[in-house]
Structure formats: structure tokens, C-alpha cells
């Protein structure tokens, strides 16, 4: 490890990873159905919750990550225009 990572706690490293993998609002439409990106985002969040001793929250996010990978879940339509009625 570099001296930069040596100074960080395990939780801080996990939080930095989660922030790096979080899908930004500006990229949401482009990546909302990207299964690898969504799985990574959820797995990193799960790790943060696990390190914060919140196993139920960690399990929920790990389950979401698995769901993206095994294709058992999909992105819901965008609330701002996903349910538009065609005229």
C-alpha cells in the first residue's frame, strides 16, 4: 500500500471506494440499467454498512448487488418521465 492508503482506516477506504463507484446524478440516465456499475455501487455501499456494524443494511445492499448480477432486478422507470401517457 502507498503511504496515502496507510493513513486511512478500513472504513475510510471503503467509503472512498463507495464514493468512487456511486453513480452521479449527471450519469444516472446513462448508467441506471448498467448491471456491472449498479452491482459495484451496491456492493461498495454494503461493505461500508458492514464495517459500520449494520449487518441488516449490508445484507440488503449485497442482495441488490446480486440482483443486478443475476438479472433478477431491473431499473425502475425514471420518476420524472417513466410513466408518461402517450397522446
PDB file of N, CA and C in Angstrom:
ATOM      1  N   UNK A   1       0.831  -1.189   0.000  1.00  0.00           N
ATOM      2  CA  UNK A   1       0.000   0.000   0.000  1.00  0.00           C
ATOM      3  C   UNK A   1       0.868   1.243   0.000  1.00  0.00           C
ATOM      4  N   UNK A   2       0.299   2.305  -0.532  1.00  0.00           N
ATOM      5  CA  UNK A   2       1.024   3.579  -0.519  1.00  0.00           C
ATOM      6  C   UNK A   2       0.842   4.249   0.826  1.00  0.00           C
ATOM      7  N   UNK A   3       1.640   5.268   1.076  1.00  0.00           N
ATOM      8  CA  UNK A   3       1.525   5.977   2.353  1.00  0.00           C
ATOM      9  C   UNK A   3       0.172   6.673   2.480  1.00  0.00           C
ATOM     10  N   UNK A   4      -0.451   7.032   1.360  1.00  0.00           N
ATOM     11  CA  UNK A   4      -1.771   7.655   1.403  1.00  0.00           C
ATOM     12  C   UNK A   4      -2.799   6.683   1.960  1.00  0.00           C
ATOM     13  N   UNK A   5      -2.814   5.464   1.483  1.00  0.00           N
ATOM     14  CA  UNK A   5      -3.785   4.496   1.964  1.00  0.00           C
ATOM     15  C   UNK A   5      -3.430   3.981   3.352  1.00  0.00           C
ATOM     16  N   UNK A   6      -2.154   4.001   3.727  1.00  0.00           N
ATOM     17  CA  UNK A   6      -1.764   3.577   5.066  1.00  0.00           C
ATOM     18  C   UNK A   6      -2.364   4.482   6.132  1.00  0.00           C
ATOM     19  N   UNK A   7      -2.595   5.740   5.808  1.00  0.00           N
ATOM     20  CA  UNK A   7      -3.116   6.701   6.777  1.00  0.00           C
ATOM     21  C   UNK A   7      -4.628   6.598   6.946  1.00  0.00           C
ATOM     22  N   UNK A   8      -5.301   5.885   6.070  1.00  0.00           N
ATOM     23  CA  UNK A   8      -6.756   5.775   6.115  1.00  0.00           C
ATOM     24  C   UNK A   8      -7.183   4.522   6.872  1.00  0.00           C
ATOM     25  N   UNK A   9      -8.291   4.606   7.573  1.00  0.00           N
ATOM     26  CA  UNK A   9      -8.851   3.425   8.213  1.00  0.00           C
ATOM     27  C   UNK A   9      -9.517   2.554   7.151  1.00  0.00           C
ATOM     28  N   UNK A  10      -9.827   1.347   7.525  1.00  0.00           N
ATOM     29  CA  UNK A  10     -10.523   0.449   6.605  1.00  0.00           C
ATOM     30  C   UNK A  10     -11.872   1.048   6.201  1.00  0.00           C
ATOM     31  N   UNK A  11     -12.580   1.624   7.164  1.00  0.00           N
ATOM     32  CA  UNK A  11     -13.864   2.252   6.867  1.00  0.00           C
ATOM     33  C   UNK A  11     -13.685   3.417   5.898  1.00  0.00           C
ATOM     34  N   UNK A  12     -12.681   4.236   6.110  1.00  0.00           N
ATOM     35  CA  UNK A  12     -12.436   5.368   5.207  1.00  0.00           C
ATOM     36  C   UNK A  12     -12.117   4.890   3.795  1.00  0.00           C
ATOM     37  N   UNK A  13     -11.363   3.816   3.694  1.00  0.00           N
ATOM     38  CA  UNK A  13     -11.078   3.254   2.365  1.00  0.00           C
ATOM     39  C   UNK A  13     -12.361   2.757   1.698  1.00  0.00           C
ATOM     40  N   UNK A  14     -13.200   2.079   2.466  1.00  0.00           N
ATOM     41  CA  UNK A  14     -14.470   1.586   1.917  1.00  0.00           C
ATOM     42  C   UNK A  14     -15.360   2.748   1.507  1.00  0.00           C
ATOM     43  N   UNK A  15     -15.397   3.796   2.312  1.00  0.00           N
ATOM     44  CA  UNK A  15     -16.212   4.969   1.982  1.00  0.00           C
ATOM     45  C   UNK A  15     -15.689   5.650   0.720  1.00  0.00           C
ATOM     46  N   UNK A  16     -14.374   5.720   0.570  1.00  0.00           N
ATOM     47  CA  UNK A  16     -13.794   6.309  -0.639  1.00  0.00           C
ATOM     48  C   UNK A  16     -14.150   5.470  -1.867  1.00  0.00           C
ATOM     49  N   UNK A  17     -14.106   4.154  -1.727  1.00  0.00           N
ATOM     50  CA  UNK A  17     -14.479   3.270  -2.829  1.00  0.00           C
ATOM     51  C   UNK A  17     -15.960   3.432  -3.173  1.00  0.00           C
ATOM     52  N   UNK A  18     -16.798   3.490  -2.150  1.00  0.00           N
ATOM     53  CA  UNK A  18     -18.232   3.664  -2.389  1.00  0.00           C
ATOM     54  C   UNK A  18     -18.497   4.981  -3.104  1.00  0.00           C
ATOM     55  N   UNK A  19     -17.807   6.022  -2.709  1.00  0.00           N
ATOM     56  CA  UNK A  19     -17.988   7.323  -3.364  1.00  0.00           C
ATOM     57  C   UNK A  19     -17.508   7.260  -4.815  1.00  0.00           C
ATOM     58  N   UNK A  20     -16.419   6.589  -5.054  1.00  0.00           N
ATOM     59  CA  UNK A  20     -15.882   6.448  -6.413  1.00  0.00           C
ATOM     60  C   UNK A  20     -16.839   5.677  -7.306  1.00  0.00           C
ATOM     61  N   UNK A  21     -17.519   4.672  -6.758  1.00  0.00           N
ATOM     62  CA  UNK A  21     -18.398   3.817  -7.549  1.00  0.00           C
ATOM     63  C   UNK A  21     -19.844   4.301  -7.581  1.00  0.00           C
ATOM     64  N   UNK A  22     -20.179   5.292  -6.772  1.00  0.00           N
ATOM     65  CA  UNK A  22     -21.536   5.834  -6.748  1.00  0.00           C
ATOM     66  C   UNK A  22     -21.857   6.457  -8.106  1.00  0.00           C
ATOM     67  N   UNK A  23     -23.028   6.174  -8.614  1.00  0.00           N
ATOM     68  CA  UNK A  23     -23.456   6.753  -9.885  1.00  0.00           C
ATOM     69  C   UNK A  23     -23.927   8.177  -9.621  1.00  0.00           C
ATOM     70  N   UNK A  24     -23.255   9.110 -10.236  1.00  0.00           N
ATOM     71  CA  UNK A  24     -23.582  10.521 -10.054  1.00  0.00           C
ATOM     72  C   UNK A  24     -24.916  10.842 -10.719  1.00  0.00           C
ATOM     73  N   UNK A  25     -25.578  11.839 -10.193  1.00  0.00           N
ATOM     74  CA  UNK A  25     -26.874  12.260 -10.741  1.00  0.00           C
ATOM     75  C   UNK A  25     -26.764  12.589 -12.235  1.00  0.00           C
ATOM     76  N   UNK A  26     -25.635  13.167 -12.626  1.00  0.00           N
ATOM     77  CA  UNK A  26     -25.451  13.531 -14.037  1.00  0.00           C
ATOM     78  C   UNK A  26     -25.290  12.315 -14.944  1.00  0.00           C
ATOM     79  N   UNK A  27     -24.948  11.157 -14.361  1.00  0.00           N
ATOM     80  CA  UNK A  27     -24.767   9.929 -15.141  1.00  0.00           C
ATOM     81  C   UNK A  27     -25.920   8.946 -14.968  1.00  0.00           C
ATOM     82  N   UNK A  28     -26.920   9.349 -14.169  1.00  0.00           N
ATOM     83  CA  UNK A  28     -27.977   8.409 -13.795  1.00  0.00           C
ATOM     84  C   UNK A  28     -28.682   7.787 -14.997  1.00  0.00           C
ATOM     85  N   UNK A  29     -29.141   8.611 -15.933  1.00  0.00           N
ATOM     86  CA  UNK A  29     -29.878   8.067 -17.078  1.00  0.00           C
ATOM     87  C   UNK A  29     -29.011   7.140 -17.926  1.00  0.00           C
ATOM     88  N   UNK A  30     -27.749   7.487 -18.052  1.00  0.00           N
ATOM     89  CA  UNK A  30     -26.846   6.686 -18.872  1.00  0.00           C
ATOM     90  C   UNK A  30     -26.514   5.349 -18.209  1.00  0.00           C
ATOM     91  N   UNK A  31     -26.421   5.331 -16.873  1.00  0.00           N
ATOM     92  CA  UNK A  31     -25.952   4.135 -16.177  1.00  0.00           C
ATOM     93  C   UNK A  31     -27.005   3.411 -15.344  1.00  0.00           C
ATOM     94  N   UNK A  32     -28.247   3.906 -15.329  1.00  0.00           N
ATOM     95  CA  UNK A  32     -29.241   3.317 -14.434  1.00  0.00           C
ATOM     96  C   UNK A  32     -29.509   1.840 -14.716  1.00  0.00           C
ATOM     97  N   UNK A  33     -29.283   1.382 -15.928  1.00  0.00           N
ATOM     98  CA  UNK A  33     -29.502  -0.027 -16.264  1.00  0.00           C
ATOM     99  C   UNK A  33     -28.200  -0.788 -16.507  1.00  0.00           C
ATOM    100  N   UNK A  34     -27.079  -0.163 -16.202  1.00  0.00           N
ATOM    101  CA  UNK A  34     -25.775  -0.792 -16.386  1.00  0.00           C
ATOM    102  C   UNK A  34     -25.540  -1.751 -15.219  1.00  0.00           C
ATOM    103  N   UNK A  35     -25.727  -3.016 -15.464  1.00  0.00           N
ATOM    104  CA  UNK A  35     -25.679  -4.012 -14.396  1.00  0.00           C
ATOM    105  C   UNK A  35     -24.346  -4.046 -13.650  1.00  0.00           C
ATOM    106  N   UNK A  36     -23.201  -4.062 -14.331  1.00  0.00           N
ATOM    107  CA  UNK A  36     -21.942  -4.065 -13.570  1.00  0.00           C
ATOM    108  C   UNK A  36     -21.770  -2.804 -12.713  1.00  0.00           C
ATOM    109  N   UNK A  37     -22.135  -1.655 -13.249  1.00  0.00           N
ATOM    110  CA  UNK A  37     -21.988  -0.411 -12.487  1.00  0.00           C
ATOM    111  C   UNK A  37     -22.899  -0.414 -11.265  1.00  0.00           C
ATOM    112  N   UNK A  38     -24.137  -0.858 -11.441  1.00  0.00           N
ATOM    113  CA  UNK A  38     -25.081  -0.879 -10.319  1.00  0.00           C
ATOM    114  C   UNK A  38     -24.647  -1.904  -9.270  1.00  0.00           C
ATOM    115  N   UNK A  39     -24.153  -3.068  -9.712  1.00  0.00           N
ATOM    116  CA  UNK A  39     -23.701  -4.100  -8.769  1.00  0.00           C
ATOM    117  C   UNK A  39     -22.506  -3.601  -7.956  1.00  0.00           C
ATOM    118  N   UNK A  40     -21.572  -2.941  -8.618  1.00  0.00           N
ATOM    119  CA  UNK A  40     -20.400  -2.400  -7.908  1.00  0.00           C
ATOM    120  C   UNK A  40     -20.822  -1.338  -6.906  1.00  0.00           C
ATOM    121  N   UNK A  41     -21.726  -0.464  -7.310  1.00  0.00           N
ATOM    122  CA  UNK A  41     -22.210   0.600  -6.427  1.00  0.00           C
ATOM    123  C   UNK A  41     -22.831  -0.001  -5.166  1.00  0.00           C
ATOM    124  N   UNK A  42     -23.687  -0.999  -5.329  1.00  0.00           N
ATOM    125  CA  UNK A  42     -24.364  -1.608  -4.192  1.00  0.00           C
ATOM    126  C   UNK A  42     -23.409  -2.419  -3.318  1.00  0.00           C
ATOM    127  N   UNK A  43     -22.469  -3.126  -3.928  1.00  0.00           N
ATOM    128  CA  UNK A  43     -21.509  -3.924  -3.154  1.00  0.00           C
ATOM    129  C   UNK A  43     -20.613  -3.024  -2.306  1.00  0.00           C
ATOM    130  N   UNK A  44     -20.182  -1.905  -2.873  1.00  0.00           N
ATOM    131  CA  UNK A  44     -19.343  -0.974  -2.115  1.00  0.00           C
ATOM    132  C   UNK A  44     -20.128  -0.368  -0.956  1.00  0.00           C
ATOM    133  N   UNK A  45     -21.384  -0.022  -1.191  1.00  0.00           N
ATOM    134  CA  UNK A  45     -22.223   0.513  -0.119  1.00  0.00           C
ATOM    135  C   UNK A  45     -22.419  -0.551   0.968  1.00  0.00           C
ATOM    136  N   UNK A  46     -22.604  -1.790   0.557  1.00  0.00           N
ATOM    137  CA  UNK A  46     -22.776  -2.881   1.513  1.00  0.00           C
ATOM    138  C   UNK A  46     -21.546  -3.022   2.405  1.00  0.00           C
ATOM    139  N   UNK A  47     -20.382  -2.910   1.825  1.00  0.00           N
ATOM    140  CA  UNK A  47     -19.136  -3.013   2.590  1.00  0.00           C
ATOM    141  C   UNK A  47     -19.055  -1.912   3.645  1.00  0.00           C
ATOM    142  N   UNK A  48     -19.452  -0.706   3.285  1.00  0.00           N
ATOM    143  CA  UNK A  48     -19.456   0.400   4.247  1.00  0.00           C
ATOM    144  C   UNK A  48     -20.389   0.068   5.409  1.00  0.00           C
ATOM    145  N   UNK A  49     -21.606  -0.391   5.109  1.00  0.00           N
ATOM    146  CA  UNK A  49     -22.534  -0.732   6.181  1.00  0.00           C
ATOM    147  C   UNK A  49     -22.009  -1.881   7.036  1.00  0.00           C
ATOM    148  N   UNK A  50     -21.373  -2.848   6.423  1.00  0.00           N
ATOM    149  CA  UNK A  50     -20.812  -3.965   7.171  1.00  0.00           C
ATOM    150  C   UNK A  50     -19.742  -3.475   8.142  1.00  0.00           C
ATOM    151  N   UNK A  51     -18.883  -2.586   7.679  1.00  0.00           N
ATOM    152  CA  UNK A  51     -17.826  -2.042   8.525  1.00  0.00           C
ATOM    153  C   UNK A  51     -18.364  -1.126   9.618  1.00  0.00           C
ATOM    154  N   UNK A  52     -19.569  -0.609   9.415  1.00  0.00           N
ATOM    155  CA  UNK A  52     -20.215   0.222  10.438  1.00  0.00           C
ATOM    156  C   UNK A  52     -21.084  -0.622  11.371  1.00  0.00           C
ATOM    157  N   UNK A  53     -20.921  -1.938  11.310  1.00  0.00           N
ATOM    158  CA  UNK A  53     -21.686  -2.864  12.142  1.00  0.00           C
ATOM    159  C   UNK A  53     -23.194  -2.731  11.950  1.00  0.00           C
ATOM    160  N   UNK A  54     -23.598  -2.602  10.693  1.00  0.00           N
ATOM    161  CA  UNK A  54     -25.016  -2.568  10.325  1.00  0.00           C
ATOM    162  C   UNK A  54     -25.294  -3.723   9.366  1.00  0.00           C
ATOM    163  N   UNK A  55     -25.314  -4.951   9.905  1.00  0.00           N
ATOM    164  CA  UNK A  55     -25.429  -6.123   9.024  1.00  0.00           C
ATOM    165  C   UNK A  55     -26.720  -6.176   8.212  1.00  0.00           C
ATOM    166  N   UNK A  56     -27.820  -5.689   8.764  1.00  0.00           N
ATOM    167  CA  UNK A  56     -29.077  -5.727   8.003  1.00  0.00           C
ATOM    168  C   UNK A  56     -29.005  -4.824   6.776  1.00  0.00           C
ATOM    169  N   UNK A  57     -28.455  -3.632   6.947  1.00  0.00           N
ATOM    170  CA  UNK A  57     -28.287  -2.713   5.810  1.00  0.00           C
ATOM    171  C   UNK A  57     -27.288  -3.289   4.807  1.00  0.00           C
ATOM    172  N   UNK A  58     -26.221  -3.897   5.313  1.00  0.00           N
ATOM    173  CA  UNK A  58     -25.220  -4.510   4.431  1.00  0.00           C
ATOM    174  C   UNK A  58     -25.846  -5.625   3.611  1.00  0.00           C
ATOM    175  N   UNK A  59     -26.622  -6.477   4.269  1.00  0.00           N
ATOM    176  CA  UNK A  59     -27.258  -7.591   3.576  1.00  0.00           C
ATOM    177  C   UNK A  59     -28.213  -7.110   2.497  1.00  0.00           C
ATOM    178  N   UNK A  60     -28.974  -6.058   2.788  1.00  0.00           N
ATOM    179  CA  UNK A  60     -29.907  -5.524   1.789  1.00  0.00           C
ATOM    180  C   UNK A  60     -29.147  -5.054   0.551  1.00  0.00           C
ATOM    181  N   UNK A  61     -28.024  -4.394   0.749  1.00  0.00           N
ATOM    182  CA  UNK A  61     -27.260  -3.896  -0.401  1.00  0.00           C
ATOM    183  C   UNK A  61     -26.520  -5.008  -1.131  1.00  0.00           C
ATOM    184  N   UNK A  62     -26.018  -5.993  -0.381  1.00  0.00           N
ATOM    185  CA  UNK A  62     -25.401  -7.138  -1.050  1.00  0.00           C
ATOM    186  C   UNK A  62     -26.453  -7.871  -1.884  1.00  0.00           C
ATOM    187  N   UNK A  63     -27.666  -7.980  -1.372  1.00  0.00           N
ATOM    188  CA  UNK A  63     -28.749  -8.622  -2.123  1.00  0.00           C
ATOM    189  C   UNK A  63     -29.056  -7.848  -3.398  1.00  0.00           C
ATOM    190  N   UNK A  64     -29.058  -6.530  -3.315  1.00  0.00           N
ATOM    191  CA  UNK A  64     -29.262  -5.701  -4.502  1.00  0.00           C
ATOM    192  C   UNK A  64     -28.139  -5.939  -5.506  1.00  0.00           C
ATOM    193  N   UNK A  65     -26.910  -6.007  -5.016  1.00  0.00           N
ATOM    194  CA  UNK A  65     -25.771  -6.243  -5.898  1.00  0.00           C
ATOM    195  C   UNK A  65     -25.923  -7.571  -6.639  1.00  0.00           C
ATOM    196  N   UNK A  66     -26.287  -8.612  -5.905  1.00  0.00           N
ATOM    197  CA  UNK A  66     -26.506  -9.930  -6.517  1.00  0.00           C
ATOM    198  C   UNK A  66     -27.650  -9.856  -7.523  1.00  0.00           C
ATOM    199  N   UNK A  67     -28.701  -9.134  -7.180  1.00  0.00           N
ATOM    200  CA  UNK A  67     -29.839  -8.996  -8.088  1.00  0.00           C
ATOM    201  C   UNK A  67     -29.463  -8.361  -9.411  1.00  0.00           C
ATOM    202  N   UNK A  68     -28.574  -7.374  -9.362  1.00  0.00           N
ATOM    203  CA  UNK A  68     -28.108  -6.771 -10.615  1.00  0.00           C
ATOM    204  C   UNK A  68     -27.302  -7.780 -11.422  1.00  0.00           C
ATOM    205  N   UNK A  69     -26.496  -8.574 -10.743  1.00  0.00           N
ATOM    206  CA  UNK A  69     -25.650  -9.532 -11.455  1.00  0.00           C
ATOM    207  C   UNK A  69     -26.432 -10.711 -12.008  1.00  0.00           C
ATOM    208  N   UNK A  70     -27.406 -11.201 -11.249  1.00  0.00           N
ATOM    209  CA  UNK A  70     -28.152 -12.368 -11.739  1.00  0.00           C
ATOM    210  C   UNK A  70     -29.405 -11.984 -12.534  1.00  0.00           C
ATOM    211  N   UNK A  71     -29.560 -10.676 -12.756  1.00  0.00           N
ATOM    212  CA  UNK A  71     -30.643 -10.123 -13.572  1.00  0.00           C
ATOM    213  C   UNK A  71     -32.036 -10.349 -12.983  1.00  0.00           C
ATOM    214  N   UNK A  72     -32.098 -10.500 -11.658  1.00  0.00           N
ATOM    215  CA  UNK A  72     -33.405 -10.670 -11.024  1.00  0.00           C
ATOM    216  C   UNK A  72     -34.063  -9.330 -10.705  1.00  0.00           C
ATOM    217  N   UNK A  73     -33.312  -8.226 -10.845  1.00  0.00           N
ATOM    218  CA  UNK A  73     -33.891  -6.897 -10.687  1.00  0.00           C
ATOM    219  C   UNK A  73     -33.514  -6.038 -11.881  1.00  0.00           C
ATOM    220  N   UNK A  74     -34.310  -5.024 -12.113  1.00  0.00           N
ATOM    221  CA  UNK A  74     -34.071  -4.068 -13.194  1.00  0.00           C
ATOM    222  C   UNK A  74     -34.352  -2.673 -12.680  1.00  0.00           C
ATOM    223  N   UNK A  75     -33.856  -1.697 -13.392  1.00  0.00           N
ATOM    224  CA  UNK A  75     -34.074  -0.309 -13.001  1.00  0.00           C
ATOM    225  C   UNK A  75     -35.529   0.071 -13.237  1.00  0.00           C
ATOM    226  N   UNK A  76     -36.136   0.752 -12.265  1.00  0.00           N
ATOM    227  CA  UNK A  76     -37.493   1.248 -12.480  1.00  0.00           C
ATOM    228  C   UNK A  76     -37.455   2.415 -13.458  1.00  0.00           C
ATOM    229  N   UNK A  77     -38.582   2.765 -14.042  1.00  0.00           N
ATOM    230  CA  UNK A  77     -38.587   3.925 -14.933  1.00  0.00           C
ATOM    231  C   UNK A  77     -38.279   5.191 -14.150  1.00  0.00           C
ATOM    232  N   UNK A  78     -37.743   6.156 -14.828  1.00  0.00           N
ATOM    233  CA  UNK A  78     -37.413   7.436 -14.213  1.00  0.00           C
ATOM    234  C   UNK A  78     -38.707   8.098 -13.726  1.00  0.00           C
ATOM    235  N   UNK A  79     -38.749   8.541 -12.467  1.00  0.00           N
ATOM    236  CA  UNK A  79     -39.978   9.133 -11.945  1.00  0.00           C
ATOM    237  C   UNK A  79     -40.435  10.376 -12.702  1.00  0.00           C
ATOM    238  N   UNK A  80     -39.503  11.096 -13.295  1.00  0.00           N
ATOM    239  CA  UNK A  80     -39.880  12.343 -13.964  1.00  0.00           C
ATOM    240  C   UNK A  80     -40.543  12.123 -15.325  1.00  0.00           C
ATOM    241  N   UNK A  81     -40.294  10.942 -15.949  1.00  0.00           N
ATOM    242  CA  UNK A  81     -40.924  10.712 -17.248  1.00  0.00           C
ATOM    243  C   UNK A  81     -41.160   9.238 -17.568  1.00  0.00           C
ATOM    244  N   UNK A  82     -41.002   8.370 -16.607  1.00  0.00           N
ATOM    245  CA  UNK A  82     -41.169   6.944 -16.863  1.00  0.00           C
ATOM    246  C   UNK A  82     -42.586   6.493 -17.066  1.00  0.00           C
ATOM    247  N   UNK A  83     -43.545   7.226 -16.528  1.00  0.00           N
ATOM    248  CA  UNK A  83     -44.957   6.824 -16.647  1.00  0.00           C
ATOM    249  C   UNK A  83     -45.766   7.771 -17.524  1.00  0.00           C
ATOM    250  N   UNK A  84     -45.124   8.406 -18.450  1.00  0.00           N
ATOM    251  CA  UNK A  84     -45.840   9.340 -19.322  1.00  0.00           C
ATOM    252  C   UNK A  84     -46.882   8.606 -20.148  1.00  0.00           C
ATOM    253  N   UNK A  85     -47.973   9.242 -20.307  1.00  0.00           N
ATOM    254  CA  UNK A  85     -49.058   8.708 -21.130  1.00  0.00           C
ATOM    255  C   UNK A  85     -48.871   9.259 -22.539  1.00  0.00           C
ATOM    256  N   UNK A  86     -48.919   8.373 -23.522  1.00  0.00           N
ATOM    257  CA  UNK A  86     -48.776   8.810 -24.906  1.00  0.00           C
ATOM    258  C   UNK A  86     -50.095   9.395 -25.384  1.00  0.00           C
ATOM    259  N   UNK A  87     -50.024  10.527 -26.045  1.00  0.00           N
ATOM    260  CA  UNK A  87     -51.219  11.182 -26.577  1.00  0.00           C
ATOM    261  C   UNK A  87     -51.294  11.021 -28.068  1.00  0.00           C
TER     262      UNK A  87
END
